[in-house]
Coordinates of C-alpha atoms in Angstrom, one line a residue:
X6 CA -12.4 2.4 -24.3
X7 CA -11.2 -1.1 -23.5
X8 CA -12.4 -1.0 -19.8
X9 CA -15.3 1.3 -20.4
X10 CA -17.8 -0.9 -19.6
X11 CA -15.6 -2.7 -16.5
X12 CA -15.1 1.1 -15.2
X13 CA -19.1 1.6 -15.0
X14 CA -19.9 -1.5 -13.6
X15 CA -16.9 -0.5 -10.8
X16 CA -18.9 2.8 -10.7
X17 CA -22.1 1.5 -9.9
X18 CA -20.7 -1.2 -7.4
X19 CA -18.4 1.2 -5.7
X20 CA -21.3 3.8 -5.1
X21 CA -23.3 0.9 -3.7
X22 CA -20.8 -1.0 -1.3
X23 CA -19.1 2.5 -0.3
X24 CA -22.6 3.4 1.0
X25 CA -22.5 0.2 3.0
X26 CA -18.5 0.4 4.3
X27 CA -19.3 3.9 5.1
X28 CA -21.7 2.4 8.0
X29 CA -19.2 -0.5 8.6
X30 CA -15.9 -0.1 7.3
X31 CA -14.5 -3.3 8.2
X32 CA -11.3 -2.5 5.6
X33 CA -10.3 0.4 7.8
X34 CA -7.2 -1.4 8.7
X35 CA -6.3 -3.2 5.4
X36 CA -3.2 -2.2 2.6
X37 CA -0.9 -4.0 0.8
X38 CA 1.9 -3.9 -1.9
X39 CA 2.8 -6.6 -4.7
X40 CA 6.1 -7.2 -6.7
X41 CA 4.6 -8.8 -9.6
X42 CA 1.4 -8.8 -11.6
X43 CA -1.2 -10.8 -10.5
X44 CA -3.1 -13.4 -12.7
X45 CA -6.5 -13.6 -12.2
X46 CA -7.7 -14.9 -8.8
X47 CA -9.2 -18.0 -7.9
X48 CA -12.6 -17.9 -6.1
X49 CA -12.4 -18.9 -2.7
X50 CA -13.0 -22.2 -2.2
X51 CA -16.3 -22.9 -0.4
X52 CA -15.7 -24.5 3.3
X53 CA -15.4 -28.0 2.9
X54 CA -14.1 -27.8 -1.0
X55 CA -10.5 -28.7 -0.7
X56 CA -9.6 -27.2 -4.2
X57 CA -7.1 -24.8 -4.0
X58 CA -4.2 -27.7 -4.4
X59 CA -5.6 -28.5 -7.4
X60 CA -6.4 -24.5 -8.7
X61 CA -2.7 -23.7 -8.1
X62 CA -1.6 -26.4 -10.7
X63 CA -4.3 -25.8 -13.1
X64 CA -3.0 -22.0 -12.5
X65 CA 0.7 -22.9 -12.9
X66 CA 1.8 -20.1 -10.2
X67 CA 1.7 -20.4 -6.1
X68 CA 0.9 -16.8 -5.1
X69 CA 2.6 -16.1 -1.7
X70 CA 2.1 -13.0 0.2
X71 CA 4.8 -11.3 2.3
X72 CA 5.4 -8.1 4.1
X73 CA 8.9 -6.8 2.8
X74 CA 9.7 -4.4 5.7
X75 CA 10.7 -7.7 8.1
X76 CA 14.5 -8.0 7.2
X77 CA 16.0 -10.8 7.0
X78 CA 13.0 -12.8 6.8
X79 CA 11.5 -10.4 3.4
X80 CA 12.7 -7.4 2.1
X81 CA 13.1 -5.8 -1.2
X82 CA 16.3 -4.9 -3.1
X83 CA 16.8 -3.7 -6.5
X84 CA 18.1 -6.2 -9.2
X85 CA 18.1 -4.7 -12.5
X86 CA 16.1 -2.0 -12.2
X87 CA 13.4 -4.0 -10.7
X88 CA 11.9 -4.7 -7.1
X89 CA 12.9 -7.9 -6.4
X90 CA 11.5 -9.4 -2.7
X91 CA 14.0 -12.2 -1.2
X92 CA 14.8 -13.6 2.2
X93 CA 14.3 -16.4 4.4
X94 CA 10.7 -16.7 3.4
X95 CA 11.2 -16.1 0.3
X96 CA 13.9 -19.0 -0.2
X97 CA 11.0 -20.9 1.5
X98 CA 8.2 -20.2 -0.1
X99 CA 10.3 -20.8 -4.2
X100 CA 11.2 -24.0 -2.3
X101 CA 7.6 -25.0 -1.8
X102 CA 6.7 -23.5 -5.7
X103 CA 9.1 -25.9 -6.7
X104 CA 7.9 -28.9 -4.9
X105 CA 4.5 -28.5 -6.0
X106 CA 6.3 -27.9 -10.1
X107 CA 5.1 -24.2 -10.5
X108 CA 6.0 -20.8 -10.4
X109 CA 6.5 -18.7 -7.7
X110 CA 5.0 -15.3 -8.0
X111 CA 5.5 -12.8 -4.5
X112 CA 2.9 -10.4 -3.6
X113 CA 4.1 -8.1 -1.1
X114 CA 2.2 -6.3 1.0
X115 CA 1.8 -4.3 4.1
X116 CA 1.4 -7.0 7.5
X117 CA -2.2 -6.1 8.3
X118 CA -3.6 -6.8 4.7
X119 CA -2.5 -10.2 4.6
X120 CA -5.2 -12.2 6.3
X121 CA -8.0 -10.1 4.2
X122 CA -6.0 -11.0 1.0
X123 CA -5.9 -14.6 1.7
X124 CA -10.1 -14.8 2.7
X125 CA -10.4 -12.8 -0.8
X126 CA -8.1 -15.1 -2.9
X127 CA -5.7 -12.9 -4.0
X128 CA -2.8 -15.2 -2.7
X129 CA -2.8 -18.7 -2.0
X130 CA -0.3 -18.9 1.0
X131 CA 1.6 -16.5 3.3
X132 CA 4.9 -16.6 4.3
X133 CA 6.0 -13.5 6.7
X134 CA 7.6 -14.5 9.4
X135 CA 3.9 -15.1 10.8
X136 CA 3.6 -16.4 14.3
X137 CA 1.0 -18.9 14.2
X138 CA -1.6 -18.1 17.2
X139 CA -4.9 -19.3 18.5
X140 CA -6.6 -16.1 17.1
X141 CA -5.3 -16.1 14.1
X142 CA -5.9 -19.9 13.9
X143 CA -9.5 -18.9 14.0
X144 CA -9.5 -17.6 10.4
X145 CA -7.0 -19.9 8.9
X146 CA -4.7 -23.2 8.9
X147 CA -1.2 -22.9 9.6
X148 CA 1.4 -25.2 8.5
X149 CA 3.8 -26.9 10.9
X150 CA 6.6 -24.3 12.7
X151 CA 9.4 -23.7 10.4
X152 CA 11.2 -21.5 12.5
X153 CA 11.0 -20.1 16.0
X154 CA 12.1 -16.8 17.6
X155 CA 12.5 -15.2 21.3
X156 CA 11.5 -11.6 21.9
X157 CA 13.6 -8.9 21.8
X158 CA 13.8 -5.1 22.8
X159 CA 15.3 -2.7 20.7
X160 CA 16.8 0.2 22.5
X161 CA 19.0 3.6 21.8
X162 CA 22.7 1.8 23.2
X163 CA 22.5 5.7 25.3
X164 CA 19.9 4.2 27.3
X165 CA 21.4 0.8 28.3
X166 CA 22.5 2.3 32.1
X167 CA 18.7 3.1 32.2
X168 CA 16.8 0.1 30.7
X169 CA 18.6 -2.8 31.8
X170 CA 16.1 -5.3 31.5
X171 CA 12.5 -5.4 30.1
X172 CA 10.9 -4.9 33.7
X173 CA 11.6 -1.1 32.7
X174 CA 8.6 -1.6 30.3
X175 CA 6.5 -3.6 32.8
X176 CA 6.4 -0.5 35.0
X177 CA 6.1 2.2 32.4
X178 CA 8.0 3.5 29.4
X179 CA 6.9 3.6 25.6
X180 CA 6.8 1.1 23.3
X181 CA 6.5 1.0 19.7
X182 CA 5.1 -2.5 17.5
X183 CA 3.8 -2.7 14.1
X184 CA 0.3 -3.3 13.6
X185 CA -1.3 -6.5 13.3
X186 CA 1.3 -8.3 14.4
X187 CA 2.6 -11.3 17.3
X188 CA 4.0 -8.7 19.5
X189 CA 1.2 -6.1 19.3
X190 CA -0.5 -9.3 21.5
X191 CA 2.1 -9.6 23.4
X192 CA 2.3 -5.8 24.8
X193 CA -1.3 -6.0 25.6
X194 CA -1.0 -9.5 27.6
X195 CA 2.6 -8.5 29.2
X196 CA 3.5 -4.5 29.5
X197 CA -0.5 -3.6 30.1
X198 CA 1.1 -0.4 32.0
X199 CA 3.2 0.9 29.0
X200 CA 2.4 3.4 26.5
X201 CA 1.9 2.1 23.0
X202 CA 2.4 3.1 19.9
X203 CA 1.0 1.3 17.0
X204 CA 3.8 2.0 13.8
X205 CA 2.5 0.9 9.9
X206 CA 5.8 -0.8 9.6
X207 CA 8.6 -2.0 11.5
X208 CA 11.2 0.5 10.1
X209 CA 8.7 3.4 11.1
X210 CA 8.8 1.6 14.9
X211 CA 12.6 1.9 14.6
X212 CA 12.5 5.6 13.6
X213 CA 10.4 6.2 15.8
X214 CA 12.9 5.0 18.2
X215 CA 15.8 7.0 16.5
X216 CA 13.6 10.0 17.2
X217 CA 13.3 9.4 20.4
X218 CA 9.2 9.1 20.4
X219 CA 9.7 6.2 22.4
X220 CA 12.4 3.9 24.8
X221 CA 11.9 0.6 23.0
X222 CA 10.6 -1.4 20.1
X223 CA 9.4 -5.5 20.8
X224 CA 10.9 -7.6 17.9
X225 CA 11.6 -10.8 17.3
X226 CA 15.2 -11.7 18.1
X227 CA 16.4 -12.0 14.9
X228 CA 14.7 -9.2 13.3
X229 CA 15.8 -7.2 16.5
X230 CA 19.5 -8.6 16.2
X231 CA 19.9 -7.3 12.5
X232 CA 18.5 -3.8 13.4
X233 CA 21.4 -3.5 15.9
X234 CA 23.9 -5.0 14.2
X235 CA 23.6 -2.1 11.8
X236 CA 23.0 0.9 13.6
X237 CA 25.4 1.6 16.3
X238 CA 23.6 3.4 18.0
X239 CA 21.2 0.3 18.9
X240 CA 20.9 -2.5 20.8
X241 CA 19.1 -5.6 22.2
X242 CA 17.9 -6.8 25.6
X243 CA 16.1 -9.7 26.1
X244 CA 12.6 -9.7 27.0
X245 CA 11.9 -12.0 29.1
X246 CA 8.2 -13.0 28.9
X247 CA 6.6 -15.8 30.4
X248 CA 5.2 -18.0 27.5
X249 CA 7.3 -20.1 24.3
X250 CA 7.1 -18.3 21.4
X251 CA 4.6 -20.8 19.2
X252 CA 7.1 -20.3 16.0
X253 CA 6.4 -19.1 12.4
X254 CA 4.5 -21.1 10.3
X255 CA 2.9 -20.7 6.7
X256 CA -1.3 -19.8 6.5
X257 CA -3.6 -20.9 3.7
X258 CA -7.1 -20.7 4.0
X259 CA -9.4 -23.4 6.1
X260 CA -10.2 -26.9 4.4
X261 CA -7.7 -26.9 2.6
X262 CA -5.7 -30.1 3.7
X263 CA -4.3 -31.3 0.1
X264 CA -2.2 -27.9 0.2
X265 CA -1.7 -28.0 3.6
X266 CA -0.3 -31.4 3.6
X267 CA 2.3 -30.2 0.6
X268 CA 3.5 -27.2 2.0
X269 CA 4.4 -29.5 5.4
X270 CA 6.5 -31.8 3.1
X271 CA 8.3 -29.2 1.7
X272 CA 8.9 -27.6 5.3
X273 CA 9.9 -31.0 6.9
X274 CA 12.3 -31.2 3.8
X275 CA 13.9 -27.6 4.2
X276 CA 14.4 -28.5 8.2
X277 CA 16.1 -31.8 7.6
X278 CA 18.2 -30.0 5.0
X279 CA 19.6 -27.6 7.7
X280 CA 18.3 -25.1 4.9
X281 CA 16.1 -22.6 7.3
X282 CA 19.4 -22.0 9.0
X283 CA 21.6 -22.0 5.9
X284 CA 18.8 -19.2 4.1
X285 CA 18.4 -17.2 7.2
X286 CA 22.2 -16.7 6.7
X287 CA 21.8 -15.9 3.2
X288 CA 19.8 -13.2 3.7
X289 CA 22.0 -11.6 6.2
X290 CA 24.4 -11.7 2.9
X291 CA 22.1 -10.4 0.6
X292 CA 21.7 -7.2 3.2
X293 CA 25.6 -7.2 3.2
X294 CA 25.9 -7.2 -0.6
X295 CA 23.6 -4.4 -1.2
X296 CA 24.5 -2.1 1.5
X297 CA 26.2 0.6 -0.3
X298 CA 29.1 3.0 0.8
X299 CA 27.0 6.2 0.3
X300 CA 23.5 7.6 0.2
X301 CA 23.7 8.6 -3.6
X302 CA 24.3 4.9 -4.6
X303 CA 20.1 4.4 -3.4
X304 CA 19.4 6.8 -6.4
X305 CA 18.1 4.5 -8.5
X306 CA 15.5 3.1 -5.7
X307 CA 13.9 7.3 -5.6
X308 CA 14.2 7.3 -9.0
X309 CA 12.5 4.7 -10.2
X310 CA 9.9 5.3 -7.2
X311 CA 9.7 8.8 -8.7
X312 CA 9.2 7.5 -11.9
X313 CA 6.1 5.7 -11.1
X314 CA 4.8 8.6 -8.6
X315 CA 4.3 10.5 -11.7
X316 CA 2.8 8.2 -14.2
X317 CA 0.6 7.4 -11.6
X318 CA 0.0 11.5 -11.2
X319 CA -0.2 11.9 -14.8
X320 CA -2.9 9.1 -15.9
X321 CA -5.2 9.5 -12.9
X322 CA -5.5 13.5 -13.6
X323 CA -6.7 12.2 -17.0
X324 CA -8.8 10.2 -16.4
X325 CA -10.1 11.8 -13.4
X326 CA -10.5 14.7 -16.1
X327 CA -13.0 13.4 -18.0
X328 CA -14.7 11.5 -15.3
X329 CA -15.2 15.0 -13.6
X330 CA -16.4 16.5 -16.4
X331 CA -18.6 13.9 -16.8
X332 CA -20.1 14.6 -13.8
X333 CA -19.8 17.9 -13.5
X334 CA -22.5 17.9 -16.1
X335 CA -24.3 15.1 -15.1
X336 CA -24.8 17.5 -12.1
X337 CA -26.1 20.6 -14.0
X338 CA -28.5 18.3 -15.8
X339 CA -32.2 19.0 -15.6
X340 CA -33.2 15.4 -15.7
X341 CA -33.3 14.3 -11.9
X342 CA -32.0 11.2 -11.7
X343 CA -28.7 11.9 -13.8
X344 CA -28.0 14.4 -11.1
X345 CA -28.7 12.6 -8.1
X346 CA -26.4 9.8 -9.3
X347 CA -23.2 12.0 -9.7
X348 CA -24.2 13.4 -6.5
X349 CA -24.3 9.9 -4.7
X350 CA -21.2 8.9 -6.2
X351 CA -19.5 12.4 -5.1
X352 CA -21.2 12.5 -1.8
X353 CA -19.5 9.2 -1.6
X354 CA -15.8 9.1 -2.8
X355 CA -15.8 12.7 -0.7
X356 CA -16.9 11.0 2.6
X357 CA -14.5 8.2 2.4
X358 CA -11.2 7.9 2.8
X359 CA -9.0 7.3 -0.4
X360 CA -6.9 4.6 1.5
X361 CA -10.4 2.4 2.1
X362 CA -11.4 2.7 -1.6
X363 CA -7.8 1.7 -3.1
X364 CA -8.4 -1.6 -0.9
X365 CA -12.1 -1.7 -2.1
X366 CA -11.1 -1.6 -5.7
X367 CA -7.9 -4.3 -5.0
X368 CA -9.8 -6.7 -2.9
X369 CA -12.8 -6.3 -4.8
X370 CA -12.3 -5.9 -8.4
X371 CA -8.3 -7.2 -8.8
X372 CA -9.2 -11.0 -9.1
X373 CA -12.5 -10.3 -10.9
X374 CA -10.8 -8.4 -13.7
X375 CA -7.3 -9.9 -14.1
X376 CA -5.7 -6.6 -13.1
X377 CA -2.6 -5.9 -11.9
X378 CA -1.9 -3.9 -8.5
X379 CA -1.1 -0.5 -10.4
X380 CA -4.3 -0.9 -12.6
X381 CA -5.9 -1.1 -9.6
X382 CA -4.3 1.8 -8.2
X383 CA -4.5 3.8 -11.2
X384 CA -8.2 2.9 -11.2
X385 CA -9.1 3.8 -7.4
X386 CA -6.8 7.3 -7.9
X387 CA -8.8 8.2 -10.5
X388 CA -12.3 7.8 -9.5
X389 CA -10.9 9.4 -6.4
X390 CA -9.9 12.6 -8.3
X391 CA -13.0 12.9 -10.5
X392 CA -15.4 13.1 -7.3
X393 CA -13.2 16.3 -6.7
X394 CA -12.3 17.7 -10.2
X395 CA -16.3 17.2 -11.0
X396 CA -17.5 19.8 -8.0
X397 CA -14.3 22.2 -9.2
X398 CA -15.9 22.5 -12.7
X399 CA -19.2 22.7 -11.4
X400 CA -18.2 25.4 -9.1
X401 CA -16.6 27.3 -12.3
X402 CA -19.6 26.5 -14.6
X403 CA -21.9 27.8 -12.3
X404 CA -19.8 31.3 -11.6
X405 CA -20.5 32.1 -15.2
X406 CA -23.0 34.4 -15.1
X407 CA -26.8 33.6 -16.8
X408 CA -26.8 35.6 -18.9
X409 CA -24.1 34.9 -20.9
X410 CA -25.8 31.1 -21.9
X411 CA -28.8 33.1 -22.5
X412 CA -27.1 35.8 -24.9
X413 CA -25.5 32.7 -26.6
X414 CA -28.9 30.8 -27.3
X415 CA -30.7 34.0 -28.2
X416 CA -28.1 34.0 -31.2
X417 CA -29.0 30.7 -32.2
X418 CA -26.4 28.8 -30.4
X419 CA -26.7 25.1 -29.3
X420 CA -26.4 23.4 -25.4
X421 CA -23.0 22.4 -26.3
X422 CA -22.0 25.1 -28.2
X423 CA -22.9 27.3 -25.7
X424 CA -21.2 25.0 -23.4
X425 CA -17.7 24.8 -25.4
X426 CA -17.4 28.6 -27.2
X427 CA -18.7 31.0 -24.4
X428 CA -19.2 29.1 -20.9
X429 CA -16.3 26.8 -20.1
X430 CA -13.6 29.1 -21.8
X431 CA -14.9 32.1 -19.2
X432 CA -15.0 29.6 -16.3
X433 CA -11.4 28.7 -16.8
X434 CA -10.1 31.2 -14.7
X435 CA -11.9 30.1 -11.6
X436 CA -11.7 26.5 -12.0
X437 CA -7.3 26.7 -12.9
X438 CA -6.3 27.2 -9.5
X439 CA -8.6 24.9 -7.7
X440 CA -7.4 22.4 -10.7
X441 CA -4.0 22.6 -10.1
X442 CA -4.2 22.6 -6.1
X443 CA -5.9 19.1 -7.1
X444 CA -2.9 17.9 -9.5
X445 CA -0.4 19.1 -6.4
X446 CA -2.7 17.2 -4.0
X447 CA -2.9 13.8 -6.1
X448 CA 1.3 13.5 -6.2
X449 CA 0.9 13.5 -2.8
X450 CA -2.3 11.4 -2.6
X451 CA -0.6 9.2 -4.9
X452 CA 1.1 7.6 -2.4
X453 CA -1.7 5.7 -0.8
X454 CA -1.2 3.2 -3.5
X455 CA 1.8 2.0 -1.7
X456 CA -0.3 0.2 0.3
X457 CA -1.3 -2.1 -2.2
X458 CA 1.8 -2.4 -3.5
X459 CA 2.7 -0.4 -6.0
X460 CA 6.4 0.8 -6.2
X461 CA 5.9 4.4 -6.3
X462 CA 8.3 7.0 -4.2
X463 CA 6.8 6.0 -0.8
X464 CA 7.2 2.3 -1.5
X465 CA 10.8 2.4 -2.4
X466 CA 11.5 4.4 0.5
X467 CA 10.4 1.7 3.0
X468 CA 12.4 -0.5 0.8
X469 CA 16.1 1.7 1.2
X470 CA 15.1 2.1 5.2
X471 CA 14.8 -1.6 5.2
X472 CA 17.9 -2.7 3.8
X473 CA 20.1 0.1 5.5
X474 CA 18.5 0.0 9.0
X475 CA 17.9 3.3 8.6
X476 CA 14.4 5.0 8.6
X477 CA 15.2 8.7 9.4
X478 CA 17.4 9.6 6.1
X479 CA 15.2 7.7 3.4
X480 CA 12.0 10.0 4.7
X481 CA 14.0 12.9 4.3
X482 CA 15.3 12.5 1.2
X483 CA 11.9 11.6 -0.2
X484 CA 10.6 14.6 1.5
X485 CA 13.0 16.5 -0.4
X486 CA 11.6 14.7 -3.9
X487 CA 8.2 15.3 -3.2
X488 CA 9.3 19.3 -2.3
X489 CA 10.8 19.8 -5.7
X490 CA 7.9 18.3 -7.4
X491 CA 5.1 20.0 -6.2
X492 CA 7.3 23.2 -5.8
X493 CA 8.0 23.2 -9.3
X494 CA 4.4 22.0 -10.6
X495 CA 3.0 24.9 -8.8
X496 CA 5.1 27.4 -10.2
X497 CA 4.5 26.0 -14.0
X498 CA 0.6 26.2 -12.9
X499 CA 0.8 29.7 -11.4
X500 CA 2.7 30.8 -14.9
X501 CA 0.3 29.2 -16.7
X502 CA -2.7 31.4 -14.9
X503 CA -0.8 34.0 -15.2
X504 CA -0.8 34.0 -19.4
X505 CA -4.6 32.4 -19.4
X506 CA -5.5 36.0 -17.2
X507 CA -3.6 38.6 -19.4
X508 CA -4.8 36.5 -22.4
X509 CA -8.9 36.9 -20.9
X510 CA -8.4 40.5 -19.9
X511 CA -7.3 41.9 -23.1

């Protein structure tokens, strides 16, 4: 009951502004993960209010988003049993924390969510091997270049005889980039008669590539380099466009020059140090260190991804329980307006895409709350589910026939007595196996949270393809997971309808 009153405010809100992102979904492209819990956000400072300096001291914690799927700049390993993001970045961006005498807290999400997070104030800073650029320049302030890369092509080594150069991708051939990023501007100014594919992540681009979906993949040279180095059956050419890469450099929000100025100093400090070459090397070591001699020594990755795949499964089918039950009998009310507000909100959550309302609920109610990336996955899962598991019990309710309700009032029975002793019990049976193809469905479904950053299966997947190069034998493997779960959950759901229809036909 502790965030009764927080869940129907989120109700109400999220019926309203779905209605509205429905008509213009400007999220459509946004999700993100995080590696810690996040304190309550700041407000955004308004233009002109150069505050955030001052918030983060008050706070005590720099928040710093990254994207971990960018080895060596961030990626995630497992250090005692917990996700732990590190890199060149990330040696960065603790450098800067403890310049400014704070604590450095990573939130890591996906590469496209980034930008949104930082207008919303969920982090202060980002650090992801960004390229700053006059577009994105538009939206926020970049610190100065801390590091700059060429542009590299990452092709099968089988097809070196065939592209020699990157003029094979200025007069056709397929190309794969990650979305939201430097180089997805960069195919569009430079290779405009090349087919593209937009990839999530970069190790999705490179399985893509292993697959053979497509001849190439546009990296940056260093990012591009490690790939290589690690798979022998890749390797680099140079592509050779005609403009300087800009650099990487840090974004914060606009007006915010106190901040600005500190992160500079800190950057300045780090290049005089010879320390952006000396971490970059580091990181290279830290990939070295945690490679491991076979695939059974990434257990404890799917296992602990597993492990929050099905708490996530388990709390969001209760909750989404009672929600939908809620519902399901706000719909068979007589009184009007009770039913035409369960059917907005259903109408709703059914006509939008569970990805967009997990980023509504993170981006909208994380800050304003206090809560933490998996509350705010947990809480987006489960009004998800309830819009659904509401219309199934409606659906069984209503099979009942009449005149059962009217036998059982005739006798003197009460609405809910009627309800709980002769109508739900003979509605069981045709609201079970809709029921538990919605529990299959929501370990699936559950994966969506990944986005925001949530360490379930999927998550930890993108982290073992990061660190081993490898993108083709992590999917399969978690494939294999999510096989054997659902396999076995239906089978313990089709036993338990078995029992529940000898049991009713007696």
């Amino acid at each position: 009951m502790k965030y009764m009153k927080q869940i129907m405010f989120v109700c109400l809100t999220f019926i309203l502004a779905m209605v509205g992102l429905s008509q213009n979904p400007v999220l459509a492209t946004d999700s993100g993960q995080t590696a810690t819990d996040i304190p309550e956000a700041s407000e955004v400072s308004a233009p002109g209010e150069d505050t955030l300096y001052q918030d983060i001291q008050d706070r005590g914690v720099l928040r710093v988003g990254t994207n971990s799927t960018y080895a060596p700049f961030e990626f995630s390993i497992l250090k005692d049993g917990k996700n732990q993001v590190v890199g060149l970045d990330i040696f960065l961006a603790q450098k800067i924390a403890d310049d400014l005498g704070v604590d450095l807290q990573v939130v890591d999400m996906e590469f496209s969510n980034l930008l949104t997070s930082l207008d919303t104030g969920q982090i202060d800073i980002v650090l992801a091997g960004m390229t700053s650029t006059e577009e994105r320049a538009k939206s926020v302030d970049f610190s100065d270049i801390y590091q700059v890369s060429g542009q590299s092509f990452v092709i099968q080594e089988s097809k070196v005889n065939e592209i020699t150069d990157d003029s094979y991708f200025s007069n056709g051939g397929k190309i794969s980039i990650g979305e939201g990023t430097t180089q997805q501007l960069l195919v569009g100014d430079y290779y405009l008669n090349a087919e593209v594919q937009v990839m999530r992540t970069t190790t999705d681009s490179i399985s893509a590539l292993d697959s053979g979906l497509v001849d190439g993949v546009l990296l940056d040279e260093d990012v591009a380099g490690a790939y290589a180095a690690e798979n022998p059956n890749l390797t680099v050419i140079e592509a050779n466009l005609p403009i300087q890469d800009p650099g990487k450099a840090a974004a914060m929000p606009k007006d915010q020059p106190t901040l600005q100025a500190a992160v500079n100093e800190s950057i300045a400090d780090a290049q005089e140090q010879g320390l952006i070459d000396q971490w970059l090397e580091e990181s290279y070591q830290i990939i070295e260190d945690n490679r491991q001699s076979t695939w059974l020594a990434y257990a404890p990755y799917f296992v602990n991804g597993l492990k929050t795949t099905l708490v996530i499964s388990a709390i969001s089918i209760f909750f989404g329980l009672i929600l939908g039950a809620i519902l399901a009998l706000m719909r068979l009310s007589e009184n009007k307006l009770v039913d035409l507000v369960a059917q907005a909100y259903i109408e709703v959550v059914r006509g939008t895409p569970l990805m967009i309302q997990v980023l509504f609920i993170y981006l909208g109610f994380a800050g304003m709350f206090g809560w933490t990336t998996m509350t705010s996955g947990l809480v987006a899962v489960s009004l998800n589910s309830g819009a659904y598991i509401a219309e199934i019990i409606r659906g069984g309710i209503k099979s009942v026939d009449k005149g059962q309700a009217e036998a059982a009032r005739s006798l003197g029975l009460g609405y809910w007595t009627t309800m709980q002793k002769v109508i739900f019990p003979q509605s069981l049976r045709s609201i079970w196996p809709s029921l538990g193809n919605e529990f299959v469905s929501l370990i699936k479904e559950s994966s969506i949270v990944s986005t925001i950053g949530v360490a379930e299966l999927t998550f930890q997947t993108r982290n073992v393809s990061t660190i081993t190069f490898n993108g083709i034998i992590p999917l399969v493997i978690s494939m294999a997971i999510y096989f054997i779960l659902t396999f076995t959950l239906t089978k313990l759901l089709n036993v338990y309808e078995r029992k529940m229809n000898e049991k009713y036909a007696r």
